[in-house]
Tab-separated table of C-alpha atoms in Angstrom:
chain	number	residue	atom	x	y	z
B	1411	UNK	CA	10.210	0.869	15.810
B	1412	UNK	CA	9.555	3.451	13.162
B	1413	UNK	CA	6.199	5.213	13.175
B	1414	UNK	CA	4.700	7.545	10.600
B	1415	UNK	CA	2.369	10.367	11.534
B	1416	UNK	CA	0.691	12.472	8.890
B	1417	UNK	CA	-1.263	15.700	8.841
B	1418	UNK	CA	-2.815	18.206	6.465
B	1419	UNK	CA	-6.015	19.866	5.361
B	1420	UNK	CA	-8.962	17.543	5.021
B	1421	UNK	CA	-11.469	19.678	3.138
B	1422	UNK	CA	-10.657	21.384	-0.131
B	1423	UNK	CA	-12.550	23.161	-2.872
B	1424	UNK	CA	-12.144	22.187	-6.525
B	1425	UNK	CA	-9.017	23.671	-8.116
B	1426	UNK	CA	-7.222	24.034	-4.766
B	1427	UNK	CA	-3.974	22.299	-3.897
B	1428	UNK	CA	-3.880	19.316	-1.549
B	1429	UNK	CA	-1.008	19.473	0.903
B	1430	UNK	CA	-0.032	16.691	3.318
B	1431	UNK	CA	3.046	16.060	5.430
B	1432	UNK	CA	4.291	12.860	7.025
B	1433	UNK	CA	6.739	12.711	9.907
B	1434	UNK	CA	9.025	9.751	10.510
B	1435	UNK	CA	9.709	8.884	14.125
B	1436	UNK	CA	11.915	6.306	15.730
B	1437	UNK	CA	13.852	5.053	12.750
B	1438	UNK	CA	16.264	5.901	9.986
B	1439	UNK	CA	15.153	8.421	7.398
B	1440	UNK	CA	17.835	7.774	4.832
B	1441	UNK	CA	17.967	4.743	2.584
B	1442	UNK	CA	14.241	4.405	2.020
B	1443	UNK	CA	11.696	5.506	-0.559
B	1444	UNK	CA	8.981	7.499	1.176
B	1445	UNK	CA	5.673	6.888	-0.489
B	1446	UNK	CA	2.139	8.234	-0.809
B	1447	UNK	CA	-0.833	5.990	-1.548
B	1448	UNK	CA	-4.504	6.905	-1.705
B	1449	UNK	CA	-7.808	5.078	-1.444
B	1450	UNK	CA	-11.034	6.589	-2.793
B	1451	UNK	CA	-14.142	5.788	-0.763
B	1452	UNK	CA	-15.130	2.160	-1.168
B	1453	UNK	CA	-12.328	1.504	-3.654
B	1454	UNK	CA	-8.853	0.053	-3.805
B	1455	UNK	CA	-5.371	1.420	-3.283
B	1456	UNK	CA	-3.523	3.653	-5.743
B	1457	UNK	CA	0.198	4.375	-5.593
B	1458	UNK	CA	0.788	8.111	-6.033
B	1459	UNK	CA	4.556	8.244	-5.941
B	1460	UNK	CA	7.723	8.171	-3.893
B	1461	UNK	CA	10.660	10.289	-2.824
B	1462	UNK	CA	14.022	9.331	-1.339
B	1463	UNK	CA	15.970	11.186	1.319
B	1464	UNK	CA	17.978	12.984	-1.356
B	1465	UNK	CA	14.852	14.350	-3.003
B	1466	UNK	CA	14.759	12.002	-5.963
B	1467	UNK	CA	11.170	11.425	-7.018
B	1468	UNK	CA	9.143	8.905	-8.976
B	1469	UNK	CA	5.493	9.648	-9.676
B	1470	UNK	CA	2.578	7.694	-11.032
B	1471	UNK	CA	2.187	8.827	-14.660
B	1472	UNK	CA	-1.559	9.122	-14.125
B	1473	UNK	CA	-0.964	11.971	-11.652
B	1474	UNK	CA	2.462	13.162	-12.670
B	1475	UNK	CA	1.353	16.523	-14.037
B	1476	UNK	CA	-0.235	17.521	-10.737
B	1477	UNK	CA	1.996	15.896	-8.096
B	1478	UNK	CA	4.951	17.364	-6.266
B	1479	UNK	CA	6.753	15.600	-3.445
B	1480	UNK	CA	9.387	17.114	-1.222
B	1481	UNK	CA	11.527	16.063	1.700
B	1482	UNK	CA	12.909	17.823	4.765
B	1483	UNK	CA	15.705	15.644	6.060
B	1484	UNK	CA	16.426	17.903	9.026
B	1485	UNK	CA	12.924	17.314	10.346
B	1486	UNK	CA	12.643	13.787	8.886
B	1487	UNK	CA	9.451	14.703	7.107
B	1488	UNK	CA	8.194	14.333	3.570
B	1489	UNK	CA	5.308	16.054	1.860
B	1490	UNK	CA	2.796	15.673	-0.926
B	1491	UNK	CA	1.172	18.393	-2.978
B	1492	UNK	CA	-1.530	17.623	-5.513
B	1493	UNK	CA	-2.624	20.577	-7.596
B	1494	UNK	CA	-5.979	21.405	-9.162
B	1495	UNK	CA	-7.954	18.868	-7.161
B	1496	UNK	CA	-11.399	17.684	-8.212
B	1497	UNK	CA	-14.001	15.465	-6.594
B	1498	UNK	CA	-12.160	12.482	-8.093
B	1499	UNK	CA	-9.276	13.214	-5.724
B	1500	UNK	CA	-11.482	12.605	-2.685
B	1501	UNK	CA	-9.802	9.755	-0.836
B	1502	UNK	CA	-7.953	8.648	2.243
B	1503	UNK	CA	-4.303	9.470	1.694
B	1504	UNK	CA	-1.641	7.340	3.347
B	1505	UNK	CA	2.055	7.867	3.760
B	1506	UNK	CA	4.195	4.784	3.989
B	1507	UNK	CA	7.736	3.533	3.628
B	1508	UNK	CA	8.969	1.331	0.814
B	1509	UNK	CA	11.021	-1.049	2.914
B	1510	UNK	CA	13.871	-2.393	0.780
B	1511	UNK	CA	15.461	-5.777	1.409
B	1512	UNK	CA	18.936	-5.974	-0.079
B	1513	UNK	CA	19.039	-9.789	-0.020
B	1514	UNK	CA	15.734	-10.243	-1.833
B	1515	UNK	CA	16.204	-7.047	-3.819
B	1516	UNK	CA	12.547	-6.262	-3.335
B	1517	UNK	CA	10.477	-3.746	-1.441
B	1518	UNK	CA	7.122	-3.553	0.257
B	1519	UNK	CA	5.076	-0.935	2.084
B	1520	UNK	CA	5.527	-0.942	5.828
B	1521	UNK	CA	4.762	0.806	8.118
B	1522	UNK	CA	1.893	3.133	7.203
B	1523	UNK	CA	0.676	6.439	8.538
B	1524	UNK	CA	-2.748	6.652	10.087
B	1525	UNK	CA	-4.336	8.057	6.930
B	1526	UNK	CA	-5.891	11.442	6.204
B	1527	UNK	CA	-9.368	11.787	4.760
B	1528	UNK	CA	-9.305	14.439	2.071
B	1529	UNK	CA	-12.628	15.589	0.688
B	1530	UNK	CA	-12.966	17.859	-2.325
B	1531	UNK	CA	-16.282	19.651	-2.429
B	1532	UNK	CA	-17.549	23.037	-3.462
R	390	UNK	CA	1.327	-0.493	-16.286
R	391	UNK	CA	1.229	-3.985	-14.829
R	392	UNK	CA	-2.318	-4.980	-13.957
R	393	UNK	CA	-3.027	-7.112	-10.899
R	394	UNK	CA	-6.304	-9.026	-11.008
R	395	UNK	CA	-7.606	-10.696	-7.885
R	396	UNK	CA	-10.198	-13.410	-7.649
R	397	UNK	CA	-12.663	-13.732	-6.230
R	398	UNK	CA	-13.734	-10.158	-5.541
R	399	UNK	CA	-15.652	-11.377	-2.517
R	400	UNK	CA	-15.710	-14.565	-0.561
R	401	UNK	CA	-17.867	-15.982	2.219
R	402	UNK	CA	-16.335	-18.477	4.610
R	403	UNK	CA	-16.735	-19.851	8.090
R	404	UNK	CA	-14.451	-19.813	11.092
R	405	UNK	CA	-12.068	-22.741	10.759
R	406	UNK	CA	-12.168	-22.854	6.962
R	407	UNK	CA	-9.152	-22.646	4.679
R	408	UNK	CA	-9.462	-20.020	1.972
R	409	UNK	CA	-7.381	-19.112	-1.035
R	410	UNK	CA	-7.233	-15.809	-2.851
R	411	UNK	CA	-5.629	-15.588	-6.260
R	412	UNK	CA	-3.795	-12.688	-7.854
R	413	UNK	CA	-2.777	-12.690	-11.503
R	414	UNK	CA	-0.288	-10.251	-12.969
R	415	UNK	CA	-0.539	-9.030	-16.545
R	416	UNK	CA	3.113	-9.975	-17.152
R	417	UNK	CA	5.835	-12.063	-15.551
R	418	UNK	CA	6.895	-10.368	-12.320
R	419	UNK	CA	8.917	-13.119	-10.695
R	420	UNK	CA	8.250	-13.074	-6.965
R	421	UNK	CA	7.650	-9.331	-6.741
R	422	UNK	CA	4.294	-9.579	-4.963
R	423	UNK	CA	3.176	-8.455	-1.550
R	424	UNK	CA	-0.099	-9.045	0.274
R	425	UNK	CA	-1.924	-6.696	2.653
R	426	UNK	CA	-4.906	-6.986	4.953
R	427	UNK	CA	-7.236	-4.066	5.552
R	428	UNK	CA	-10.083	-3.940	8.015
R	429	UNK	CA	-12.860	-1.326	7.694
R	430	UNK	CA	-11.623	2.120	8.632
R	431	UNK	CA	-8.130	0.832	9.336
R	432	UNK	CA	-4.711	1.138	7.766
R	433	UNK	CA	-3.511	-1.624	5.409
R	434	UNK	CA	-1.256	-4.110	7.132
R	435	UNK	CA	1.562	-6.031	5.442
R	436	UNK	CA	1.080	-9.799	5.609
R	437	UNK	CA	3.349	-11.392	3.014
R	438	UNK	CA	6.313	-9.941	1.142
R	439	UNK	CA	8.215	-11.238	-1.867
R	440	UNK	CA	5.431	-13.713	-2.621
R	441	UNK	CA	6.031	-16.161	0.197
R	442	UNK	CA	7.644	-14.495	3.209
R	443	UNK	CA	5.454	-13.971	6.259
R	444	UNK	CA	5.956	-10.523	7.764
R	445	UNK	CA	7.120	-10.332	11.361
R	446	UNK	CA	4.279	-10.639	13.825
R	447	UNK	CA	1.842	-12.094	11.293
R	448	UNK	CA	0.205	-15.397	12.109
R	449	UNK	CA	1.640	-18.500	10.450
R	450	UNK	CA	-1.910	-19.253	9.287
R	451	UNK	CA	-1.156	-16.878	6.412
R	452	UNK	CA	0.835	-18.339	3.523
R	453	UNK	CA	1.851	-16.922	0.182
R	454	UNK	CA	2.924	-18.806	-2.900
R	455	UNK	CA	3.427	-18.411	-6.600
R	456	UNK	CA	5.771	-16.825	-9.078
R	457	UNK	CA	5.675	-15.429	-12.566
R	458	UNK	CA	2.104	-14.319	-13.143
R	459	UNK	CA	0.042	-16.330	-10.658
R	460	UNK	CA	0.082	-15.865	-6.919
R	461	UNK	CA	-1.970	-17.270	-4.061
R	462	UNK	CA	-2.693	-16.126	-0.531
R	463	UNK	CA	-3.861	-18.979	1.668
R	464	UNK	CA	-5.378	-18.519	5.090
R	465	UNK	CA	-5.583	-21.673	7.177
R	466	UNK	CA	-8.137	-22.181	9.929
R	467	UNK	CA	-9.923	-18.836	9.565
R	468	UNK	CA	-10.292	-16.846	12.754
R	469	UNK	CA	-12.860	-14.095	13.429
R	470	UNK	CA	-10.145	-11.437	13.166
R	471	UNK	CA	-9.280	-12.552	9.619
R	472	UNK	CA	-12.455	-11.220	8.077
R	473	UNK	CA	-11.218	-8.233	6.116
R	474	UNK	CA	-10.258	-7.120	2.629
R	475	UNK	CA	-7.041	-8.449	1.126
R	476	UNK	CA	-4.929	-6.779	-1.540
R	477	UNK	CA	-2.039	-7.996	-3.630
R	478	UNK	CA	0.520	-5.487	-4.902
R	479	UNK	CA	3.471	-5.824	-7.244
R	480	UNK	CA	6.826	-4.160	-6.721
R	481	UNK	CA	8.367	-5.147	-10.056
R	482	UNK	CA	8.517	-1.657	-11.518
R	483	UNK	CA	6.639	1.585	-11.066
R	484	UNK	CA	3.830	2.362	-10.998
R	485	UNK	CA	3.349	-0.175	-8.221
R	486	UNK	CA	-0.225	-1.275	-8.657
R	487	UNK	CA	-2.573	-3.133	-6.361
R	488	UNK	CA	-5.237	-5.682	-7.069
R	489	UNK	CA	-8.810	-4.526	-6.686
R	490	UNK	CA	-9.159	-6.349	-3.390
R	491	UNK	CA	-10.910	-9.463	-2.102
R	492	UNK	CA	-13.531	-8.925	0.564
R	493	UNK	CA	-13.628	-11.886	2.937
R	494	UNK	CA	-16.804	-12.082	4.976
R	495	UNK	CA	-18.259	-14.429	7.514
R	496	UNK	CA	-20.703	-16.994	6.163
């Protein structure tokens, strides 16, 4: 059963770049859209964007100017960079897999990484 | 962007109750809705996919229904472990937005 494990810096200063990586273990890496979602403290979930195994990306327009996602297929890892962070970027960041069902032609997020608390503070 | 609006935002219920949570999409999205459960400090967990399909390992007390713009999550015979926050999410087209969440608490 596939598991996702994520890591990265948890404390940043304003204007720095957030950098997180998610490793995929125990399952196929190709054929899925690897996704980042975040959750500010006490708030709901926000989709940041996705990347496929070939490096094709799709970002949330609200963050598009600051987001870069990359993939390392040899290590079965994918990464998120968010530039010029502010306090508004303080959140728990999750990596997850958009699990595609070819019969239903729909996708959903499962499984999820354990989450990384990222705090932006001067 | 497609907006997903959940109601109620919070709900008090007792063990054994049946509860329903509603999610309304800002446009017709067919059956492109998923439901997640999140407990405090924990990772969201997939419950229902494609509006009405119960995810593997999820109790049959959870049911999803609806299509178009209106969707319902029903939880039959509430158990203590069901008290959590529930989110709907559409997968119709990006950006894939979530509802604001429904906090289900013990009465």
